[in-house]
Structures are given as C-alpha cells and as structure tokens.
Amino acid sequence: MADPDTPRTLHTLRTRFTRTLEAARGPATDGPDPAPYADNLLTRWQEPQRRYHTVAHLTAVLDHVDALERHAHDPDVVRLAAWFHDAVYLPDRSENEERSARLAERALAEAGVPAARTAEVARLVRLTVTHDPADDDADGQVLCDADLAILASPPSAYAAYTTAVREEYHFVPNDAFRTGRATILRQLLALPRLFRTPHGAKEWEATARYNLRSELELLEESPSGAAPGS
C-alpha cells in the first residue's frame, strides 16, 4: 500500500471526495468547490495524536465501502459517512462520534448536499458508536462492516493495528488500558454477528472472531499491558 501521506495519495483522496460530494449533491444541485472541504477533512485525518485513526484507516474504509457497494442503498452517502466517521478524534474524549456527526451536518449542508442525505450521513456516523445496525439498515451495515474489516486482518496487520491503538492511548496506564480494551473486545464478541453484509459474514467473521479471542486471551494473561487497542 502507498504511503498514506504522500502528495499523490492525498491528491487521489481529494479526487475521491470531490466525486462523492458531487454525486451526493445530485446533478441538479450546484454548490461550492469541494476542494476546501476535502482539505479540511484530510488535515483532520493527519492530526498528530492519531496513530490508527489516520489517512491509512480512512483509505481502507473507503476501499472496503467500494468493495461492499452492491449491498448499500445509497453508496455515496455511505462514502461521505466514511469520510466523517472519525473526522473529530481525540483519544481522551468520549464524544468523538457525536462531534463528527455534527461536523458532517454543518459541512454537508453548507456544501449543498440535500437535507435528507446530510441527515443520513450524520445518522451513519453516530451508528459507529455501537457498530450494531438494524437488520434492514443496508447502509449502516456497509459502513460498520467497512469500519470493522481491520478485525479480519492477517496476523501481522492485526498486530500493527493493536499496536497503533495502544499508541493512541499512550496516556492510559497499562492496567486501565488492559481492562478497558478487554471490555470492548467482549462487547464485540457478544454481538450475534460482527459483520452484517453477506460478504462480511462470509469472508471476515470467522477470522475476526479468532483475532478478537486471541487478543482477549493475551490481555487477560499479560501483566505488561503491551496488548492491542481498538
């Protein structure tokens, strides 16, 4: 994968955002230049406190949305939700999803996205608090599956993911981190299904559960706290 912070990668992401925003606005809707909105979001995704929730994560989620597009009701709305879902991210704050949703509501209304689609983007962003979409929520299922797809990574990529999350929470003492992370893992494992799209259920579910169980065992056994994050 290309370096997520290279000018070429950032240019590609700007182009993807422009295409998505213009599609979401609709052919009859004129609006402001998408470039400043893309640049604002990319600046947010490159903030120094981020280790996992970076441009690389944004790119991965967008790629997974593309792969799951056929399962979505409105793929462009899901793509916009991917752009905004961690746009506000401070590891020591608990209301990141809500603040990201409010940012989407302000920015997309100003950018000319119709009210109904703007509201749906914000709803999807808020859904990433629980990653538990309803059975009839096709767009929610695609976004949540795309966001959680990292859980089904091969061992080396999963280890890199957990290391990056631990680095984001470097200010949390080991014991507290281990307890909090274990709680998150148990909550995920308690879900009837981690992945709700047919592709996710078939291709990712078993591997993700194996990774989560393995990580939980390490957290419960290791006193060092050098275990992964979420």
mmCIF file of C-alpha atoms in Angstrom:
data_model
loop_
_atom_site.group_PDB
_atom_site.id
_atom_site.type_symbol
_atom_site.label_atom_id
_atom_site.label_comp_id
_atom_site.label_asym_id
_atom_site.label_seq_id
_atom_site.Cartn_x
_atom_site.Cartn_y
_atom_site.Cartn_z
ATOM 1 C CA MET A 1 0.000 0.000 0.000
ATOM 2 C CA ALA A 2 1.246 3.504 -0.839
ATOM 3 C CA ASP A 3 2.383 5.862 1.903
ATOM 4 C CA PRO A 4 -0.909 7.471 3.014
ATOM 5 C CA ASP A 5 0.684 10.898 3.480
ATOM 6 C CA THR A 6 2.354 11.272 0.083
ATOM 7 C CA PRO A 7 1.085 14.087 -2.171
ATOM 8 C CA ARG A 8 -0.043 11.539 -4.731
ATOM 9 C CA THR A 9 -2.140 9.631 -2.183
ATOM 10 C CA LEU A 10 -3.662 12.828 -0.812
ATOM 11 C CA HIS A 11 -4.445 14.014 -4.344
ATOM 12 C CA THR A 12 -6.212 10.727 -5.036
ATOM 13 C CA LEU A 13 -8.265 11.113 -1.870
ATOM 14 C CA ARG A 14 -9.227 14.681 -2.796
ATOM 15 C CA THR A 15 -10.411 13.403 -6.153
ATOM 16 C CA ARG A 16 -12.437 10.655 -4.485
ATOM 17 C CA PHE A 17 -14.054 13.137 -2.112
ATOM 18 C CA THR A 18 -14.925 15.517 -4.952
ATOM 19 C CA ARG A 19 -16.537 12.732 -6.949
ATOM 20 C CA THR A 20 -18.540 11.556 -3.945
ATOM 21 C CA LEU A 21 -19.686 15.009 -2.871
ATOM 22 C CA GLU A 22 -20.791 15.917 -6.373
ATOM 23 C CA ALA A 23 -22.716 12.653 -6.689
ATOM 24 C CA ALA A 24 -24.392 13.205 -3.303
ATOM 25 C CA ARG A 25 -25.413 16.738 -4.251
ATOM 26 C CA GLY A 26 -27.122 15.450 -7.370
ATOM 27 C CA PRO A 27 -26.933 16.609 -10.989
ATOM 28 C CA ALA A 28 -29.376 19.497 -10.492
ATOM 29 C CA THR A 29 -27.576 20.922 -7.478
ATOM 30 C CA ASP A 30 -24.791 23.450 -7.722
ATOM 31 C CA GLY A 31 -22.598 24.106 -4.736
ATOM 32 C CA PRO A 32 -19.255 25.398 -3.542
ATOM 33 C CA ASP A 33 -15.927 23.943 -4.616
ATOM 34 C CA PRO A 34 -15.442 20.552 -2.900
ATOM 35 C CA ALA A 35 -11.665 21.052 -2.550
ATOM 36 C CA PRO A 36 -11.672 23.086 0.699
ATOM 37 C CA TYR A 37 -13.953 20.526 2.335
ATOM 38 C CA ALA A 38 -11.653 17.702 1.258
ATOM 39 C CA ASP A 39 -8.599 19.577 2.503
ATOM 40 C CA ASN A 40 -10.227 20.299 5.864
ATOM 41 C CA LEU A 41 -11.058 16.634 6.341
ATOM 42 C CA LEU A 42 -7.620 15.455 5.257
ATOM 43 C CA THR A 43 -5.996 17.903 7.671
ATOM 44 C CA ARG A 44 -8.103 16.412 10.451
ATOM 45 C CA TRP A 45 -7.181 12.856 9.469
ATOM 46 C CA GLN A 46 -3.471 13.781 9.658
ATOM 47 C CA GLU A 47 -3.522 15.234 13.180
ATOM 48 C CA PRO A 48 -0.513 14.255 15.300
ATOM 49 C CA GLN A 49 -2.464 12.483 18.074
ATOM 50 C CA ARG A 50 -3.586 9.808 15.621
ATOM 51 C CA ARG A 51 -1.773 6.503 15.246
ATOM 52 C CA TYR A 52 -4.505 4.182 13.966
ATOM 53 C CA HIS A 53 -7.294 6.610 13.015
ATOM 54 C CA THR A 54 -5.200 8.079 10.213
ATOM 55 C CA VAL A 55 -5.396 8.683 6.480
ATOM 56 C CA ALA A 56 -4.490 5.000 6.063
ATOM 57 C CA HIS A 57 -7.587 3.990 8.049
ATOM 58 C CA LEU A 58 -9.760 6.401 6.053
ATOM 59 C CA THR A 59 -8.423 4.941 2.807
ATOM 60 C CA ALA A 60 -9.014 1.386 3.985
ATOM 61 C CA VAL A 61 -12.607 2.133 5.000
ATOM 62 C CA LEU A 62 -13.310 3.839 1.672
ATOM 63 C CA ASP A 63 -11.832 0.851 -0.181
ATOM 64 C CA HIS A 64 -13.994 -1.540 1.824
ATOM 65 C CA VAL A 65 -17.090 0.556 1.102
ATOM 66 C CA ASP A 66 -16.257 0.283 -2.592
ATOM 67 C CA ALA A 67 -15.964 -3.500 -2.232
ATOM 68 C CA LEU A 68 -19.324 -3.670 -0.424
ATOM 69 C CA GLU A 69 -21.074 -1.121 -2.641
ATOM 70 C CA ARG A 70 -23.553 -3.601 -4.088
ATOM 71 C CA HIS A 71 -25.031 -4.145 -0.630
ATOM 72 C CA ALA A 72 -25.677 -0.434 0.016
ATOM 73 C CA HIS A 73 -28.867 1.516 -0.643
ATOM 74 C CA ASP A 74 -27.009 4.810 -1.212
ATOM 75 C CA PRO A 75 -23.271 4.144 -1.606
ATOM 76 C CA ASP A 76 -22.325 7.802 -1.920
ATOM 77 C CA VAL A 77 -23.954 8.606 1.408
ATOM 78 C CA VAL A 78 -22.007 5.723 2.967
ATOM 79 C CA ARG A 79 -18.785 7.070 1.450
ATOM 80 C CA LEU A 80 -19.438 10.514 2.928
ATOM 81 C CA ALA A 81 -20.112 8.875 6.295
ATOM 82 C CA ALA A 82 -16.745 7.113 5.988
ATOM 83 C CA TRP A 83 -15.048 10.461 5.428
ATOM 84 C CA PHE A 84 -16.676 11.970 8.513
ATOM 85 C CA HIS A 85 -16.872 8.986 10.881
ATOM 86 C CA ASP A 86 -13.612 9.787 12.714
ATOM 87 C CA ALA A 87 -13.092 13.314 11.440
ATOM 88 C CA VAL A 88 -13.122 14.517 15.033
ATOM 89 C CA TYR A 89 -10.843 12.249 17.020
ATOM 90 C CA LEU A 90 -9.295 12.950 20.402
ATOM 91 C CA PRO A 91 -8.360 9.728 22.220
ATOM 92 C CA ASP A 92 -9.087 11.235 25.628
ATOM 93 C CA ARG A 93 -12.635 12.306 24.722
ATOM 94 C CA SER A 94 -15.737 10.119 24.615
ATOM 95 C CA GLU A 95 -17.953 12.161 22.278
ATOM 96 C CA ASN A 96 -15.907 11.916 19.083
ATOM 97 C CA GLU A 97 -18.672 10.279 17.036
ATOM 98 C CA GLU A 98 -21.228 12.897 18.088
ATOM 99 C CA ARG A 99 -18.865 15.753 17.289
ATOM 100 C CA SER A 100 -18.007 14.123 13.948
ATOM 101 C CA ALA A 101 -21.722 13.799 13.136
ATOM 102 C CA ARG A 102 -22.305 17.463 13.945
ATOM 103 C CA LEU A 103 -19.372 18.433 11.747
ATOM 104 C CA ALA A 104 -20.961 16.453 8.911
ATOM 105 C CA GLU A 105 -24.301 18.190 9.453
ATOM 106 C CA ARG A 106 -22.709 21.638 9.228
ATOM 107 C CA ALA A 107 -20.263 20.967 6.418
ATOM 108 C CA LEU A 108 -22.529 18.984 4.106
ATOM 109 C CA ALA A 109 -25.429 21.422 4.431
ATOM 110 C CA GLU A 110 -23.062 24.240 3.511
ATOM 111 C CA ALA A 111 -21.591 22.168 0.657
ATOM 112 C CA GLY A 112 -25.002 21.735 -0.963
ATOM 113 C CA VAL A 113 -25.886 18.159 -0.018
ATOM 114 C CA PRO A 114 -29.683 17.753 0.314
ATOM 115 C CA ALA A 115 -31.034 17.756 3.858
ATOM 116 C CA ALA A 116 -32.181 14.134 3.802
ATOM 117 C CA ARG A 117 -28.804 12.857 2.667
ATOM 118 C CA THR A 118 -26.969 15.073 5.144
ATOM 119 C CA ALA A 119 -29.115 13.708 7.963
ATOM 120 C CA GLU A 120 -28.426 10.156 6.813
ATOM 121 C CA VAL A 121 -24.667 10.739 6.812
ATOM 122 C CA ALA A 122 -24.878 12.029 10.382
ATOM 123 C CA ARG A 123 -27.001 9.053 11.427
ATOM 124 C CA LEU A 124 -24.459 6.648 9.989
ATOM 125 C CA VAL A 125 -21.586 8.399 11.751
ATOM 126 C CA ARG A 126 -23.428 8.100 15.066
ATOM 127 C CA LEU A 127 -24.007 4.411 14.372
ATOM 128 C CA THR A 128 -20.269 3.773 14.632
ATOM 129 C CA VAL A 129 -20.581 4.190 18.407
ATOM 130 C CA THR A 130 -22.120 0.705 18.628
ATOM 131 C CA HIS A 131 -21.437 -0.893 15.225
ATOM 132 C CA ASP A 132 -24.814 -2.585 15.656
ATOM 133 C CA PRO A 133 -27.018 -1.686 12.655
ATOM 134 C CA ALA A 134 -30.572 -2.939 12.311
ATOM 135 C CA ASP A 135 -31.319 -5.885 10.042
ATOM 136 C CA ASP A 136 -32.972 -3.586 7.484
ATOM 137 C CA ASP A 137 -30.274 -0.894 7.610
ATOM 138 C CA ALA A 138 -28.301 -1.665 4.457
ATOM 139 C CA ASP A 139 -26.189 1.497 4.521
ATOM 140 C CA GLY A 140 -25.435 1.112 8.217
ATOM 141 C CA GLN A 141 -24.360 -2.462 7.636
ATOM 142 C CA VAL A 142 -21.961 -1.454 4.863
ATOM 143 C CA LEU A 143 -20.359 1.347 6.885
ATOM 144 C CA CYS A 144 -19.985 -0.740 10.025
ATOM 145 C CA ASP A 145 -18.571 -3.699 8.109
ATOM 146 C CA ALA A 146 -16.101 -1.436 6.321
ATOM 147 C CA ASP A 147 -15.007 0.139 9.614
ATOM 148 C CA LEU A 148 -14.572 -3.218 11.369
ATOM 149 C CA ALA A 149 -12.886 -5.008 8.476
ATOM 150 C CA ILE A 150 -9.499 -4.419 10.126
ATOM 151 C CA LEU A 151 -10.508 -7.048 12.688
ATOM 152 C CA ALA A 152 -10.261 -9.716 9.999
ATOM 153 C CA SER A 153 -6.702 -8.799 9.021
ATOM 154 C CA PRO A 154 -3.844 -11.306 8.768
ATOM 155 C CA PRO A 155 -1.827 -11.643 11.997
ATOM 156 C CA SER A 156 0.881 -9.085 11.160
ATOM 157 C CA ALA A 157 -1.618 -6.409 10.115
ATOM 158 C CA TYR A 158 -3.788 -7.105 13.157
ATOM 159 C CA ALA A 159 -0.762 -6.773 15.430
ATOM 160 C CA ALA A 160 0.147 -3.457 13.781
ATOM 161 C CA TYR A 161 -3.425 -2.269 14.307
ATOM 162 C CA THR A 162 -3.438 -3.127 18.006
ATOM 163 C CA THR A 163 -0.034 -1.522 18.497
ATOM 164 C CA ALA A 164 -1.218 1.683 16.813
ATOM 165 C CA VAL A 165 -4.303 1.891 19.003
ATOM 166 C CA ARG A 166 -2.239 1.365 22.138
ATOM 167 C CA GLU A 167 -0.023 4.244 20.991
ATOM 168 C CA GLU A 168 -3.089 6.471 20.620
ATOM 169 C CA TYR A 169 -3.900 5.707 24.257
ATOM 170 C CA HIS A 170 -0.324 6.084 25.490
ATOM 171 C CA PHE A 171 -1.554 8.286 28.351
ATOM 172 C CA VAL A 172 -3.653 5.455 29.842
ATOM 173 C CA PRO A 173 -1.859 3.297 32.448
ATOM 174 C CA ASN A 174 -1.336 -0.311 31.441
ATOM 175 C CA ASP A 175 -3.824 -1.842 33.867
ATOM 176 C CA ALA A 176 -6.562 0.607 32.943
ATOM 177 C CA PHE A 177 -5.922 0.149 29.243
ATOM 178 C CA ARG A 178 -5.977 -3.613 29.535
ATOM 179 C CA THR A 179 -9.291 -3.506 31.407
ATOM 180 C CA GLY A 180 -10.904 -1.062 29.001
ATOM 181 C CA ARG A 181 -9.713 -2.849 25.900
ATOM 182 C CA ALA A 182 -10.904 -6.209 27.226
ATOM 183 C CA THR A 183 -14.338 -4.713 27.837
ATOM 184 C CA ILE A 184 -14.505 -3.527 24.211
ATOM 185 C CA LEU A 185 -13.440 -6.933 22.919
ATOM 186 C CA ARG A 186 -16.069 -8.716 25.000
ATOM 187 C CA GLN A 187 -18.737 -6.332 23.726
ATOM 188 C CA LEU A 188 -17.748 -7.064 20.133
ATOM 189 C CA LEU A 189 -17.629 -10.827 20.720
ATOM 190 C CA ALA A 190 -21.079 -10.658 22.341
ATOM 191 C CA LEU A 191 -22.640 -9.317 19.146
ATOM 192 C CA PRO A 192 -24.617 -12.022 17.316
ATOM 193 C CA ARG A 193 -22.666 -11.068 14.213
ATOM 194 C CA LEU A 194 -19.731 -8.722 13.774
ATOM 195 C CA PHE A 195 -20.428 -8.333 10.063
ATOM 196 C CA ARG A 196 -23.891 -7.858 8.607
ATOM 197 C CA THR A 197 -23.357 -7.816 4.850
ATOM 198 C CA PRO A 198 -23.278 -11.188 3.084
ATOM 199 C CA HIS A 199 -19.675 -10.574 2.021
ATOM 200 C CA GLY A 200 -18.553 -9.615 5.507
ATOM 201 C CA ALA A 201 -20.319 -12.539 7.134
ATOM 202 C CA LYS A 202 -18.777 -14.997 4.702
ATOM 203 C CA GLU A 203 -15.271 -13.584 4.315
ATOM 204 C CA TRP A 204 -14.442 -11.800 7.572
ATOM 205 C CA GLU A 205 -16.499 -13.100 10.501
ATOM 206 C CA ALA A 206 -14.528 -16.213 11.449
ATOM 207 C CA THR A 207 -11.108 -14.570 11.147
ATOM 208 C CA ALA A 208 -12.205 -11.507 13.104
ATOM 209 C CA ARG A 209 -13.577 -13.587 15.970
ATOM 210 C CA TYR A 210 -10.370 -15.599 16.089
ATOM 211 C CA ASN A 211 -8.311 -12.385 16.258
ATOM 212 C CA LEU A 212 -10.520 -10.888 18.964
ATOM 213 C CA ARG A 213 -10.444 -14.016 21.095
ATOM 214 C CA SER A 214 -6.669 -14.277 20.717
ATOM 215 C CA GLU A 215 -6.189 -10.661 21.694
ATOM 216 C CA LEU A 216 -8.508 -11.026 24.684
ATOM 217 C CA GLU A 217 -6.530 -14.027 25.898
ATOM 218 C CA LEU A 218 -3.298 -12.027 25.671
ATOM 219 C CA LEU A 219 -4.823 -9.137 27.574
ATOM 220 C CA GLU A 220 -6.033 -11.428 30.333
ATOM 221 C CA GLU A 221 -2.706 -13.222 30.600
ATOM 222 C CA SER A 222 -0.155 -10.437 30.145
ATOM 223 C CA PRO A 223 0.664 -8.149 33.073
ATOM 224 C CA SER A 224 2.729 -5.911 30.833
ATOM 225 C CA GLY A 225 -0.204 -4.149 29.220
ATOM 226 C CA ALA A 226 1.616 -4.268 25.895
ATOM 227 C CA ALA A 227 -1.546 -5.522 24.269
ATOM 228 C CA PRO A 228 -3.597 -4.031 21.449
ATOM 229 C CA GLY A 229 -6.181 -1.314 21.194
ATOM 230 C CA SER A 230 -9.496 -0.627 19.333
#
